[in-house]
Amino acid sequence: MGFKVGKEVPPMERELIYLLADLCVKWGFCIPPDGHDEISKQEHYRAIEFAQDVVKAEGMEGYAGWVNRIAERFRERFGTDEIDSVTFVDRVRGVKEDW
């Protein structure tokens, strides 16, 4: 059983929330709510920046191996190294939602 983010949440934020949930379940990166909100509400992300923010929020700065693994998970999920809320397209549905 999982959870579903409400329809009122912008598409990129929603997908970042799901990625953070995956990282929590699979690798134990269950970051505190403040860090979670700060990361999920970004308007633009590069894979390495996202990974660094997750590792920092978890209090594990300096763990380059984790940064690389998380950045790779970001690329797998979004199919690119960089995402932006203005041009974000949901890969599952293949549509850009108007927000």
C-alpha positions as a LaTeX table, in Angstrom:
\begin{tabular}{lrrr}
\hline
Residue & $x$ (\AA) & $y$ (\AA) & $z$ (\AA) \\
\hline
Met1 & 0.00 & 0.00 & 0.00 \\
Gly2 & 1.32 & 3.45 & $-0.84$ \\
Phe3 & 0.18 & 7.01 & $-0.78$ \\
Lys4 & $-1.12$ & 9.42 & $-3.36$ \\
Val5 & $-0.31$ & 13.11 & $-3.58$ \\
Gly6 & $-3.31$ & 15.38 & $-4.10$ \\
Lys7 & $-4.18$ & 16.82 & $-7.50$ \\
Glu8 & $-3.60$ & 20.34 & $-6.18$ \\
Val9 & 0.15 & 19.67 & $-6.03$ \\
Pro10 & 2.05 & 20.87 & $-9.13$ \\
Pro11 & 3.39 & 18.04 & $-11.33$ \\
Met12 & 7.11 & 18.49 & $-10.73$ \\
Glu13 & 6.62 & 18.85 & $-6.98$ \\
Arg14 & 4.43 & 15.74 & $-6.99$ \\
Glu15 & 7.09 & 13.69 & $-8.80$ \\
Leu16 & 9.84 & 14.93 & $-6.48$ \\
Ile17 & 7.70 & 13.86 & $-3.51$ \\
Tyr18 & 7.34 & 10.39 & $-5.03$ \\
Leu19 & 11.08 & 10.17 & $-5.66$ \\
Leu20 & 11.80 & 11.20 & $-2.06$ \\
Ala21 & 9.35 & 8.52 & $-0.87$ \\
Asp22 & 11.17 & 5.92 & $-2.99$ \\
Leu23 & 14.52 & 6.96 & $-1.51$ \\
Cys24 & 13.06 & 6.64 & 1.98 \\
Val25 & 11.61 & 3.19 & 1.41 \\
Lys26 & 14.47 & 1.72 & $-0.62$ \\
Trp27 & 17.54 & 3.30 & 0.96 \\
Gly28 & 16.40 & 4.80 & 4.27 \\
Phe29 & 16.74 & 8.46 & 3.26 \\
Cys30 & 13.69 & 9.56 & 5.25 \\
Ile31 & 14.57 & 13.20 & 5.66 \\
Pro32 & 12.85 & 15.54 & 8.13 \\
Pro33 & 9.71 & 17.38 & 6.99 \\
Asp34 & 11.42 & 20.78 & 6.65 \\
Gly35 & 14.10 & 19.35 & 4.36 \\
His36 & 11.51 & 17.32 & 2.48 \\
Asp37 & 9.40 & 20.40 & 1.76 \\
Glu38 & 12.40 & 22.50 & 0.77 \\
Ile39 & 13.55 & 19.87 & $-1.73$ \\
Ser40 & 10.15 & 19.03 & $-3.21$ \\
Lys41 & 9.19 & 22.68 & $-3.78$ \\
Gln42 & 12.21 & 23.62 & $-5.91$ \\
Glu43 & 11.42 & 25.09 & $-9.34$ \\
His44 & 14.55 & 23.69 & $-11.02$ \\
Tyr45 & 16.86 & 20.78 & $-10.28$ \\
Arg46 & 19.91 & 19.12 & $-11.73$ \\
Ala47 & 20.45 & 15.51 & $-10.68$ \\
Ile48 & 23.64 & 16.22 & $-8.73$ \\
Glu49 & 22.08 & 19.19 & $-6.90$ \\
Phe50 & 19.07 & 17.10 & $-5.91$ \\
Ala51 & 21.32 & 14.32 & $-4.66$ \\
Gln52 & 23.49 & 16.72 & $-2.67$ \\
Asp53 & 20.41 & 18.28 & $-1.07$ \\
Val54 & 19.05 & 14.86 & $-0.07$ \\
Val55 & 22.36 & 13.75 & 1.43 \\
Lys56 & 22.74 & 17.08 & 3.25 \\
Ala57 & 19.18 & 16.90 & 4.65 \\
Glu58 & 19.98 & 13.41 & 5.91 \\
Gly59 & 23.12 & 14.75 & 7.63 \\
Met60 & 25.47 & 12.65 & 5.50 \\
Glu61 & 27.50 & 15.30 & 3.67 \\
Gly62 & 30.72 & 13.92 & 2.29 \\
Tyr63 & 29.29 & 10.59 & 1.16 \\
Ala64 & 30.05 & 10.90 & $-2.56$ \\
Gly65 & 28.93 & 7.34 & $-3.27$ \\
Trp66 & 25.41 & 8.13 & $-2.10$ \\
Val67 & 25.35 & 11.39 & $-4.04$ \\
Asn68 & 26.19 & 9.48 & $-7.22$ \\
Arg69 & 23.60 & 6.75 & $-6.56$ \\
Ile70 & 20.83 & 9.24 & $-5.79$ \\
Ala71 & 21.71 & 11.36 & $-8.84$ \\
Glu72 & 21.48 & 8.23 & $-10.99$ \\
Arg73 & 18.05 & 7.41 & $-9.51$ \\
Phe74 & 16.95 & 10.98 & $-10.39$ \\
Arg75 & 18.10 & 10.47 & $-14.01$ \\
Glu76 & 16.31 & 7.12 & $-14.21$ \\
Arg77 & 13.07 & 8.58 & $-12.92$ \\
Phe78 & 13.03 & 11.75 & $-15.03$ \\
Gly79 & 14.93 & 10.54 & $-18.10$ \\
Thr80 & 17.19 & 13.58 & $-17.99$ \\
Asp81 & 19.84 & 15.28 & $-15.88$ \\
Glu82 & 17.78 & 18.43 & $-15.35$ \\
Ile83 & 14.15 & 19.32 & $-14.70$ \\
Asp84 & 12.33 & 22.63 & $-14.54$ \\
Ser85 & 8.77 & 23.37 & $-13.41$ \\
Val86 & 8.08 & 25.50 & $-16.51$ \\
Thr87 & 8.88 & 22.71 & $-18.97$ \\
Phe88 & 8.22 & 19.66 & $-16.79$ \\
Val89 & 6.49 & 16.77 & $-18.54$ \\
Asp90 & 5.17 & 13.81 & $-16.58$ \\
Arg91 & 6.97 & 10.83 & $-18.14$ \\
Val92 & 4.32 & 8.32 & $-17.07$ \\
Arg93 & 1.42 & 10.15 & $-18.73$ \\
Gly94 & 3.57 & 11.92 & $-21.33$ \\
Val95 & 1.82 & 15.24 & $-20.87$ \\
Lys96 & 2.74 & 18.69 & $-19.67$ \\
Glu97 & 0.15 & 19.88 & $-17.20$ \\
Asp98 & $-0.83$ & 23.53 & $-17.19$ \\
Trp99 & $-0.08$ & 25.24 & $-13.89$ \\
\hline
\end{tabular}
